[in-house]
Coordinates of C-alpha atoms and ligand atoms in Angstrom, one line a residue:
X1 CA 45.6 4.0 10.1
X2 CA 44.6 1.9 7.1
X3 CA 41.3 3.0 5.2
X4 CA 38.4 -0.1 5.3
X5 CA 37.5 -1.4 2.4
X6 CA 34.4 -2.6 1.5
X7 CA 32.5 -5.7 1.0
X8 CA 32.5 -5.3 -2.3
X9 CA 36.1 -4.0 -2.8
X10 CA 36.9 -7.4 -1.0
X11 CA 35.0 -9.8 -2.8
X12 CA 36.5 -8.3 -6.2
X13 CA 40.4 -9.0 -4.9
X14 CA 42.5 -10.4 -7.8
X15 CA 45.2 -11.1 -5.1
X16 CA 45.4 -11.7 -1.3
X17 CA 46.3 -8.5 1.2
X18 CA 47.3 -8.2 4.3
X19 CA 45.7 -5.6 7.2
X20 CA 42.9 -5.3 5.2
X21 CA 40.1 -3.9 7.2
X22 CA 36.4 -4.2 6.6
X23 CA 33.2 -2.9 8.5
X24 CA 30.0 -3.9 8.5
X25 CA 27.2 -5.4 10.0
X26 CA 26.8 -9.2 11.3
X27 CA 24.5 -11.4 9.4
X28 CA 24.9 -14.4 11.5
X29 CA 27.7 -15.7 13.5
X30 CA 28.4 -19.9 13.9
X31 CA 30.9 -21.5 16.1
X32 CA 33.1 -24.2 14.8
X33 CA 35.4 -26.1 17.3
X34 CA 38.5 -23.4 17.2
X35 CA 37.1 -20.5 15.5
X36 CA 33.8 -18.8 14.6
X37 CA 32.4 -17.7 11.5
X38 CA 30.8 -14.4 10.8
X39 CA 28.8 -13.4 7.9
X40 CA 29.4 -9.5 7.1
X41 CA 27.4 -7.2 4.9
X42 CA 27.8 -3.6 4.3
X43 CA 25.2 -2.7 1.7
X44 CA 28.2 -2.5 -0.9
X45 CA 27.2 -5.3 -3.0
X46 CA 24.7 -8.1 -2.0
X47 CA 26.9 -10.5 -0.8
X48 CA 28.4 -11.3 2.6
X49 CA 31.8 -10.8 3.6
X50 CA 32.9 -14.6 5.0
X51 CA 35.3 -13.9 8.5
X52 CA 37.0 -16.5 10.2
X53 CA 37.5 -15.3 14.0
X54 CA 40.2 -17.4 15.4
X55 CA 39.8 -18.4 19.5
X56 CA 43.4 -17.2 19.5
X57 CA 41.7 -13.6 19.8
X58 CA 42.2 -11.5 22.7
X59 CA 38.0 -10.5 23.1
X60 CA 37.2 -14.3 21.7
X61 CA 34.7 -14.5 24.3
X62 CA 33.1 -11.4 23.3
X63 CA 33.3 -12.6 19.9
X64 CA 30.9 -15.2 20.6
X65 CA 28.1 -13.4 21.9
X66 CA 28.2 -11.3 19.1
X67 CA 24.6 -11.6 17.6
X68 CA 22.5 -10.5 14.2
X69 CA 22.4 -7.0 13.9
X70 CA 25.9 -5.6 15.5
X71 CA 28.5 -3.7 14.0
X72 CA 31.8 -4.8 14.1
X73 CA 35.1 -3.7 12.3
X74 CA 37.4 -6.6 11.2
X75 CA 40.9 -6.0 10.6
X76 CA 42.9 -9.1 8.9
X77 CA 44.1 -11.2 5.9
X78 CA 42.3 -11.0 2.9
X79 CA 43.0 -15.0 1.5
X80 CA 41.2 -17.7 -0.9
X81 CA 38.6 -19.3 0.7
X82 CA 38.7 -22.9 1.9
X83 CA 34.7 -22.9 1.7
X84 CA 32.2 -23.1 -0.5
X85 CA 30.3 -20.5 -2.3
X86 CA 33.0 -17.4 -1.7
X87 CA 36.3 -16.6 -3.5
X88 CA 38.0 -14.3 -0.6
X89 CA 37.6 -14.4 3.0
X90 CA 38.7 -12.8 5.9
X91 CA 41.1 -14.3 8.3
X92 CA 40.6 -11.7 11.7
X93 CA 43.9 -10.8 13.8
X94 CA 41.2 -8.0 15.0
X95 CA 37.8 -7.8 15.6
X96 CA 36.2 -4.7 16.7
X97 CA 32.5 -4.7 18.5
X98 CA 31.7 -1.5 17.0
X99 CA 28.0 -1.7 18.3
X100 CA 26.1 -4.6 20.1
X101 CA 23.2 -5.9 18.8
X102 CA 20.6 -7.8 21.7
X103 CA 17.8 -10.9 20.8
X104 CA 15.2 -8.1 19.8
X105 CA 17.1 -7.5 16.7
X106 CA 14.1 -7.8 14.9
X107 CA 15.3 -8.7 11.1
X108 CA 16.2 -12.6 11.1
X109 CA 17.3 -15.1 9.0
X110 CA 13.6 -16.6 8.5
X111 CA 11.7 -14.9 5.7
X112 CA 9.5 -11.6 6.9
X113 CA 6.4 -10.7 5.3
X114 CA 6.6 -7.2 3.1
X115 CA 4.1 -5.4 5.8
X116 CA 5.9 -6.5 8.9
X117 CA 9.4 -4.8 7.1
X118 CA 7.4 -1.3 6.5
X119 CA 6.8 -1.5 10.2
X120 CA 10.4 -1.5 10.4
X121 CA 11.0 0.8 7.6
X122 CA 14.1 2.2 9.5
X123 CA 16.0 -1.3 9.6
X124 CA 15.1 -3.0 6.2
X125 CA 17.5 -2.0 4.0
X126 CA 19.8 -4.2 6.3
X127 CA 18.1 -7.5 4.3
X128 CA 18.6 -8.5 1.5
X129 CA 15.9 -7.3 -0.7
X130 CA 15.7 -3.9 0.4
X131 CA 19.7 -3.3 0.1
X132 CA 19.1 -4.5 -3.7
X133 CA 16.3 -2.1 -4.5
X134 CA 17.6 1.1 -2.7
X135 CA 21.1 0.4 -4.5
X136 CA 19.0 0.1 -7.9
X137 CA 17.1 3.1 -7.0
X138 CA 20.6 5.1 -6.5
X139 CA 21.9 3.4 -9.9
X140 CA 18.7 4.4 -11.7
X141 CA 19.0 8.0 -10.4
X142 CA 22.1 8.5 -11.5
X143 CA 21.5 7.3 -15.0
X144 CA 18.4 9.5 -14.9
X145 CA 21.1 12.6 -15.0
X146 CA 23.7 10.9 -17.1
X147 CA 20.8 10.0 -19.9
X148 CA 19.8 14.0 -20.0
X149 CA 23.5 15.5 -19.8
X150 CA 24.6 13.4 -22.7
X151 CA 21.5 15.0 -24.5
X152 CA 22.8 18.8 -23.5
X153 CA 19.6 19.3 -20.9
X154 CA 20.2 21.4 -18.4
X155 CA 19.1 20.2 -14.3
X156 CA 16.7 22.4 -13.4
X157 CA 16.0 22.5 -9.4
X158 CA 12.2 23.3 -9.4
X159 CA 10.1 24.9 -5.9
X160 CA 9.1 22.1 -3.5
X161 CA 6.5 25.3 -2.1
X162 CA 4.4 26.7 -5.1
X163 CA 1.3 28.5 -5.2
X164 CA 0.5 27.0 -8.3
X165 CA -1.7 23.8 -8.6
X166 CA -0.2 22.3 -11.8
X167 CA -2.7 19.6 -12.6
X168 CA -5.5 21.4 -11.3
X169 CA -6.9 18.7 -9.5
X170 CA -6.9 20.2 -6.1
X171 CA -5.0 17.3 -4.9
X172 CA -2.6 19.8 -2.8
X173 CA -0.8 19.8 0.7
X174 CA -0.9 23.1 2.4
X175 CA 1.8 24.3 3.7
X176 CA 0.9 27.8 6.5
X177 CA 2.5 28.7 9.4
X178 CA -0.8 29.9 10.7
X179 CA -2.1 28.2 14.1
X180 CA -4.7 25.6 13.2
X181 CA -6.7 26.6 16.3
X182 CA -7.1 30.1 15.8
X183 CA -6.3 31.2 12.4
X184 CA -6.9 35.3 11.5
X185 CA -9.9 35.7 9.6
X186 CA -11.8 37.9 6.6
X187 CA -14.5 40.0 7.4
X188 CA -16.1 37.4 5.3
X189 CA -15.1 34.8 8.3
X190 CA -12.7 32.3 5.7
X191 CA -9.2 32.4 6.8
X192 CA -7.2 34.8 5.8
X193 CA -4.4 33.7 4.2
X194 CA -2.8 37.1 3.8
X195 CA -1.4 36.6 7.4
X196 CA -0.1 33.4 6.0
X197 CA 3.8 33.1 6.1
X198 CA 4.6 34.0 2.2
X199 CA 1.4 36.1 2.5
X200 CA -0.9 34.1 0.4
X201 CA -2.1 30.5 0.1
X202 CA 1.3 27.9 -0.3
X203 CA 1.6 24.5 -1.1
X204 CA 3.5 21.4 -2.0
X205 CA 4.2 20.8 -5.9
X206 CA 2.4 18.3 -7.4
X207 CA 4.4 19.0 -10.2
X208 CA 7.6 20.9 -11.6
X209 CA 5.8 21.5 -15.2
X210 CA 5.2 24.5 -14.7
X211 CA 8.4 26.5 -13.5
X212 CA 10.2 23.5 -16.1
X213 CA 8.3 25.6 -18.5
X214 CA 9.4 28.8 -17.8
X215 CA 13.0 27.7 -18.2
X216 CA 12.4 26.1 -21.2
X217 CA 11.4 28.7 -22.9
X218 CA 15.4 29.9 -22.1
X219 CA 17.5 27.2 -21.7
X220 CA 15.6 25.1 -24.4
X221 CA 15.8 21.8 -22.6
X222 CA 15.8 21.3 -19.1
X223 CA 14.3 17.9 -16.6
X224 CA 13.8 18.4 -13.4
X225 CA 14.1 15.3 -10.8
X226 CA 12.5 16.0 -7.2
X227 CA 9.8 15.2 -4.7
X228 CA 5.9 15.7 -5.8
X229 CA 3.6 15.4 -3.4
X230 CA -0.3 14.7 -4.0
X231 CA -3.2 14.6 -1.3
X232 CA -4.7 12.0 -3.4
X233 CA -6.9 9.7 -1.1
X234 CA -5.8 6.6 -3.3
X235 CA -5.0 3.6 -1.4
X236 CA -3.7 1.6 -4.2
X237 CA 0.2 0.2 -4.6
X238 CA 0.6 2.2 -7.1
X239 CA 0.1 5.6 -5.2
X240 CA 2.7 7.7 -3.3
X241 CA 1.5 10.6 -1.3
X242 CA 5.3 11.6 -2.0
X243 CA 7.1 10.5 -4.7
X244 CA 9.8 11.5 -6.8
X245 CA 9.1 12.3 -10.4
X246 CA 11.4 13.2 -13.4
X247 CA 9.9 16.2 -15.7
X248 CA 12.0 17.4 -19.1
X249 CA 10.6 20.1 -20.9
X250 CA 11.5 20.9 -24.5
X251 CA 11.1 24.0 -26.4
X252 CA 10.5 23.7 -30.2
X253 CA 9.3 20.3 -29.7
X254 CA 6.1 18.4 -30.7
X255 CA 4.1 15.8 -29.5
X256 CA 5.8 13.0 -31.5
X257 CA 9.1 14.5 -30.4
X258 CA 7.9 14.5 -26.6
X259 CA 6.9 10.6 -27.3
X260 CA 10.3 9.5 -28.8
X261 CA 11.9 11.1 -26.2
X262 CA 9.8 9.7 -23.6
X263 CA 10.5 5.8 -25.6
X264 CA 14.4 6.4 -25.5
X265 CA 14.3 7.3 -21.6
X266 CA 12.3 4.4 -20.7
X267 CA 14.7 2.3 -22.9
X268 CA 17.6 3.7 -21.3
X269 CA 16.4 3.4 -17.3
X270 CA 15.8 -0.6 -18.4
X271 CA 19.1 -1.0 -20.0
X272 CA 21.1 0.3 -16.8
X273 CA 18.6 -1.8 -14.8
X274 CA 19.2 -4.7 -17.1
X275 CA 23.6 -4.7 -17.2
X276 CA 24.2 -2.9 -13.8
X277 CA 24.4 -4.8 -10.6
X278 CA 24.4 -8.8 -12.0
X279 CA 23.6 -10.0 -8.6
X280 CA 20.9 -7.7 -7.1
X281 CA 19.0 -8.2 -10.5
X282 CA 19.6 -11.7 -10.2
X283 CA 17.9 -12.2 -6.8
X284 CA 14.7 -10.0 -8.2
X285 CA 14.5 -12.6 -10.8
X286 CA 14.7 -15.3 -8.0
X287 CA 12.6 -13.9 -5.4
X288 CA 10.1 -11.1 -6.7
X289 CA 9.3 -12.0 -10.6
X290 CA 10.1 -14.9 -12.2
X291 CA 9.3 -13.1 -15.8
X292 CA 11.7 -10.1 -14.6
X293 CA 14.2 -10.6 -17.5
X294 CA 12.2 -12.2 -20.0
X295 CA 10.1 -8.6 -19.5
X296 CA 12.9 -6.4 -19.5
X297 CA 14.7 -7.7 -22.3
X298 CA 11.2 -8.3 -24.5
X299 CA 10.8 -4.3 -23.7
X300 CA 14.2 -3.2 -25.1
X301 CA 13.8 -5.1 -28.1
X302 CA 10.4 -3.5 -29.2
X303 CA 9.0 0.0 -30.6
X304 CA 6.4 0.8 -28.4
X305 CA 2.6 0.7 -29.9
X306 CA 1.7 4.0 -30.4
X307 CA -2.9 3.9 -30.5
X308 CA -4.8 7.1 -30.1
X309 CA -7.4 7.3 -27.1
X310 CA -9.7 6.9 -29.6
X311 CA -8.5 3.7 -30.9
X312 CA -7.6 3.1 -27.3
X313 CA -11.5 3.0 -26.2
X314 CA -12.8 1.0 -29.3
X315 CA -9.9 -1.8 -28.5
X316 CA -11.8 -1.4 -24.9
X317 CA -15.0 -1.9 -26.1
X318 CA -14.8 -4.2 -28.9
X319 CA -13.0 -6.4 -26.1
X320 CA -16.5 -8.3 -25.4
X321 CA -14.6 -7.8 -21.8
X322 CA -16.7 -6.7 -18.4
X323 CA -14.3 -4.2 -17.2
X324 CA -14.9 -3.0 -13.6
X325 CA -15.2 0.9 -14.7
X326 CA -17.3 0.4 -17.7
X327 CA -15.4 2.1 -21.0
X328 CA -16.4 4.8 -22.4
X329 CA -15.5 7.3 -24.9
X330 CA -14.7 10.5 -22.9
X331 CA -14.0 8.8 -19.8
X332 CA -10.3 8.3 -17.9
X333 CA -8.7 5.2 -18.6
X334 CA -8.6 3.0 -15.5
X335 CA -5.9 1.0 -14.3
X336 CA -7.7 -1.9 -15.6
X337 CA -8.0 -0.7 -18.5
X338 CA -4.7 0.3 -19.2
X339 CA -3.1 -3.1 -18.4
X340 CA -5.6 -4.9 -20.5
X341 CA -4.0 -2.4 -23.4
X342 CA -0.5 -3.3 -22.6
X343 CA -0.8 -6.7 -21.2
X344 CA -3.6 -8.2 -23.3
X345 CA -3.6 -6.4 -26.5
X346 CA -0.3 -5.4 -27.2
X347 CA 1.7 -7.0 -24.7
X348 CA 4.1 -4.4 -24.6
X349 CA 4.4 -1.0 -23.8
X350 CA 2.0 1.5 -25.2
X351 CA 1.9 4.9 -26.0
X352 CA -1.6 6.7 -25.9
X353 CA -2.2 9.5 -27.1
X354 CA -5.3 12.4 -28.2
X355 CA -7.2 12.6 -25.0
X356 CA -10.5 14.3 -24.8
X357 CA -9.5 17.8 -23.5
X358 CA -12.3 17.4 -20.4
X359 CA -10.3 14.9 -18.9
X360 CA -7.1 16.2 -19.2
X361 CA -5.3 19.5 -17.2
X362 CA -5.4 23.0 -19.1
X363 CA -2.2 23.1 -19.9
X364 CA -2.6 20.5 -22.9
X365 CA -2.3 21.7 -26.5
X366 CA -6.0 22.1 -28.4
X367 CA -5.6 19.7 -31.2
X368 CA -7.3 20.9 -35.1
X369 CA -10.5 18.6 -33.9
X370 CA -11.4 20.8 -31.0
X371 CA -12.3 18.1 -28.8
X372 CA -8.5 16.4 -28.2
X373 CA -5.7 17.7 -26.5
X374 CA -2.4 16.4 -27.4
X375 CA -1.6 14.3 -24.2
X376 CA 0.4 11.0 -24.1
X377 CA 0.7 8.3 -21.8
X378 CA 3.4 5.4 -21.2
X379 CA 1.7 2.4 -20.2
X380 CA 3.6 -0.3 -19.0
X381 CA 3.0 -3.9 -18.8
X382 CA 2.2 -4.9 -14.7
X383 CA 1.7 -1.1 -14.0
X384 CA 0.3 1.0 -16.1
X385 CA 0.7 4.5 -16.7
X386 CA 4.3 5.0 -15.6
X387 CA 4.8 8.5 -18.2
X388 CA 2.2 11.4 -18.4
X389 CA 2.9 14.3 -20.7
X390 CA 1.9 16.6 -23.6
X391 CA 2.8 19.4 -25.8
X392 CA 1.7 22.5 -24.1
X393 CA -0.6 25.2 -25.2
X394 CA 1.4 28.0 -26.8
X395 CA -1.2 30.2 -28.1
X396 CA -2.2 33.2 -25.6
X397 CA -6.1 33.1 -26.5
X398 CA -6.3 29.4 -26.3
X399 CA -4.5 29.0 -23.3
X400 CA -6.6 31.8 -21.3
X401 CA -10.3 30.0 -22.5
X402 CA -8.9 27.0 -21.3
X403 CA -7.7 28.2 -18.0
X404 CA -11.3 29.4 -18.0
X405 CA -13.1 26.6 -19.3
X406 CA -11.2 23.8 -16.3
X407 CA -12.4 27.1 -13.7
X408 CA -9.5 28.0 -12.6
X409 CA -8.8 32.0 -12.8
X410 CA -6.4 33.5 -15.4
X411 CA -4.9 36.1 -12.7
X412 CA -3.9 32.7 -10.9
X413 CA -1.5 32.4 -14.1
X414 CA -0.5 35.4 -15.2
X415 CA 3.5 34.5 -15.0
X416 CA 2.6 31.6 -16.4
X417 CA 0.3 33.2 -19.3
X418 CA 3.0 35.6 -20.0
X419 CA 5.5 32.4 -21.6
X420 CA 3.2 32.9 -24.1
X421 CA 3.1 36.6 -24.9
X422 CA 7.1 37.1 -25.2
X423 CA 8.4 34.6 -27.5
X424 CA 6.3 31.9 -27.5
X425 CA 6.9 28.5 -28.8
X426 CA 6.0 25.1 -29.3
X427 CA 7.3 23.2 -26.6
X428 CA 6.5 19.6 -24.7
X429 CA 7.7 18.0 -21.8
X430 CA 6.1 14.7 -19.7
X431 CA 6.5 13.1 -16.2
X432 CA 8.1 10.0 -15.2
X433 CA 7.0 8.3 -12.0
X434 CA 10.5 7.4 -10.6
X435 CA 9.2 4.5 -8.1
X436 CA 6.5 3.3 -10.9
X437 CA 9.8 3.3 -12.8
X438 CA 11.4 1.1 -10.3
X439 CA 8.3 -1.2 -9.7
X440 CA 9.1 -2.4 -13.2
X441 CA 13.0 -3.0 -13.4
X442 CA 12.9 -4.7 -10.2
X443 CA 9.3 -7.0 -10.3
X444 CA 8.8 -5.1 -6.6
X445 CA 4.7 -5.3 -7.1
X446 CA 4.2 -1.8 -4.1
X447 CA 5.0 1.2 -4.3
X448 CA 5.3 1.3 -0.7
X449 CA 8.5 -1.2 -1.2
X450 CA 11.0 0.7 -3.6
X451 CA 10.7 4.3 -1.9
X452 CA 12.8 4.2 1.8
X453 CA 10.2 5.9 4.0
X454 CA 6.3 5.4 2.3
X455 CA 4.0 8.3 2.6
X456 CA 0.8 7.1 1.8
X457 CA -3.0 8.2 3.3
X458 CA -2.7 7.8 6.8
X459 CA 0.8 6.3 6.8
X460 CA 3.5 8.8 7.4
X461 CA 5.4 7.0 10.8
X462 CA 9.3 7.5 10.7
Ligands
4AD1 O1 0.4 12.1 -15.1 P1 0.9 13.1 -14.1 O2 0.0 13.6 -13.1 O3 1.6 14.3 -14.9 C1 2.1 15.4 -14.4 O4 2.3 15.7 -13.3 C2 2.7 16.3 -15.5 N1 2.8 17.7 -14.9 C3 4.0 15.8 -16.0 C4 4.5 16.6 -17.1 O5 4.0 16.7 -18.2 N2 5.6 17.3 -16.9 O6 2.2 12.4 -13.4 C5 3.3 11.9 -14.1 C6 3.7 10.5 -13.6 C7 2.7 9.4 -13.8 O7 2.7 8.9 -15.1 C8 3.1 8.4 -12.8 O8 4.2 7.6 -13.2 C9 3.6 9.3 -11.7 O9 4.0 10.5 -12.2 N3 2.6 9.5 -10.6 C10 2.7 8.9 -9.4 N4 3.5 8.0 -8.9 C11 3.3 7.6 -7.6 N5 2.3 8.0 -6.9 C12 1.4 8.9 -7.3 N6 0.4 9.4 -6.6 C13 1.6 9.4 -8.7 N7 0.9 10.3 -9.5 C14 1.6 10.3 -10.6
MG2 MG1 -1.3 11.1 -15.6

């Protein structure tokens, strides 16, 4: 049998072909007086494959009940289009009802509203938009691993289950085995997670950081790219109870080496964005953000502002401008806050670094002043923080009063602690949101619309 081609495949034809078979699914069908036209898309590319089912067909009756939604598998000749709007369309000698479709096919041609598509989170990457985000996504990805192996890191595959809380923030999904109703118990009457499947308490990551460290300090540079998950009760479209975040980790590196790094990766996710896929870009431009490309290319062509929190705060305050969180040396920047930085101030992406070490994990490197650690965040125009990172505490002493002074309890880290007391070094690393990533090369404005299946506080159907 001939092998299918796709949509794609076809639409790119320097010359007709015969037999050429395509499957895919039906966009919308129209009868003309001795033939009927089908629109067929198979997530290839954006566009429609044009068919021309003749009535001379065996099953032409069949053909036209065929309705939005079905799969069908066309075999024919590939030749120039009479119409408008295509070069190459198909001319059927066969066509194939693969699967029926009914009149509750529930994605039409009118326009659907972004929370009646979630509802049908299972069938939306059949329309338009989604097919153009989810094929970005897989583009971006891709480039995510080809941008690190062309800079000799190695992938490191960190634990989805950890009994490490990275950040610290408590912000953790448990993972036990034990039954919910009747869970064995302490003398003491807490539950006693001895019994527990791995024999002590188990979560979800929040973060590879900390195993990415480990390797690090061997393999030098590594990046890890998985799910994170965080029990963070934020209901905001920014915020993924799962989302997918990419973590390098250098050894022998700085924090102005971790913040060049992090400026060249950014760079290089928007440059794929920018020259891959002409069309799907093109119809984010259309549809989603006017300003897409004007953004995207503006980005590219600047440094990013680099402003210590310091600096950061004073910018803030010396604003004249009634934030909703008041501003506040020593307190965390708000969204708000960070978008007036990048939008208002600078109007381009911004670097901040130097945090007050109470706001910031224990991991973070104590800076000379004593009241800084050496954190940095990317802060994008539209978004916000869409980097986190740091150099990382290398000195034993250090590390264990600051493991003390967040509360948290040294034994908890003693794998951890001993990075530090066999070969040490200097080493940073930081965090990029993948889907924040994605918010910004496609103009998609939720986080809920460029991940295929959104977990988010009480939201976890499919
Ligand atoms: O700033 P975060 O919490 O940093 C870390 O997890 C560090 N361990 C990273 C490191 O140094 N290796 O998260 C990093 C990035 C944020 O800047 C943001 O883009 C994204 O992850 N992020 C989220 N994205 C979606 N939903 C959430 N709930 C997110 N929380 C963080
Ligand atoms: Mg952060």
């Amino acid at each position: 049998m001939q092998k299918p081609i796709t949509v794609q495949e076809a639409l790119a034809s320097t010359a007709p072909r015969d037999n050429a078979i395509v499957q895919g699914w039906v966009r919308t069908r129209r009868d003309a007086k001795t033939f009927s036209f089908l629109e067929v898309n198979d997530g290839s590319c954006l566009r429609n494959l044009q068919v021309i089912a003749p009535s001379t067909l065996g099953n032409y009756s069949e053909v036209q009940h065929i309705i939005t939604g079905a799969s069908v598998s066309v075999r024919g000749r590939l030749v120039a289009s009479q119409g408008q709007g295509q070069k190459w369309e198909l001319s059927a000698e066969e066509v194939t009802i693969v699967g029926p479709s009914d009149a509750a096919y529930p994605l039409q041609k009118k326009g659907h509203t972004p929370e009646f598509l979630r509802e049908i989170a299972h069938i939306r990457p059949r329309s338009n938009l989604f097919g153009a985000v989810f094929r970005m996504r897989s583009r971006l990805a891709f480039a995510v691993h080809r941008f690190f192996n062309e800079r000799g890191f190695v992938y490191l595959h960190a634990p989805i289950i950890t009994g490490s809380d990275c950040e610290g923030a408590g912000e953790m999904f448990r993972v036990t085995t034990l039954d919910p109703a009747a869970p064995p118990k302490t003398p003491e009457g807490s539950v006693d997670y001895s019994k527990d499947f791995f024999g002590r308490p188990t979560y979800l990551t929040v973060s590879g950081q900390l195993e990415a460290e480990a390797f690090a300090c061997a393999l030098s540079k590594v990046y890890t790219f998985g799910p994170t998950f965080r029990a963070e009760n934020s209901n905001t479209s920014r915020h993924a109870s799962e989302f997918w975040m990419i973590e390098p980790e250098m050894a022998f590196c700085d924090l102005a080496g971790d913040m060049d790094l992090a400026e060249e990766f950014v760079k290089a996710l928007i440059r794929e964005a920018r020259t891959g896929g002409a069309d799907d870009l093109e119809l984010f431009a259309k549809f989603v953000d006017k300003e897409l490309l004007a953004r995207l290319d503006f980005v590219l062509e600047r440094p990013f502002q680099r402003v210590s929190y310091t600096e950061a705060v004073k910018l803030l305050v010396d604003s004249g401008r009634t934030f909703e969180h008041p501003v506040a040396y020593g307190t965390n920047l708000q969204s708000e806050h960070e978008r007036y930085l990048t939008e208002t101030v600078f109007k381009c992406p911004v670097t901040v670094y130097n945090y007050p070490k109470e706001i910031k994990p224990f991991y973070m490197r104590l800076n000379d002043d004593e009241k800084t650690v050496t954190a940095m965040d990317v802060l994008v125009p539209g978004i916000g923080e869409i980097v986190g990172g740091s150099q990382r505490e290398e000195r034993p002493d250090v590390l264990e009063a600051s493991i003390k002074r967040h509360g948290l309890d040294p034994r908890d880290y003693g794998w951890y602690m001993d990075l530090r007391r066999w070969g040490t070094v200097p080493h940073a690393g930081f965090g990029l949101g993948f889907e924040r990533m994605l918010m910004f090369a496609t103009g998609v404005s939720n986080i809920r619309d460029v991940i295929p299946f959104a977990r988010t506080p009480g939201n976890a159907a499919f």
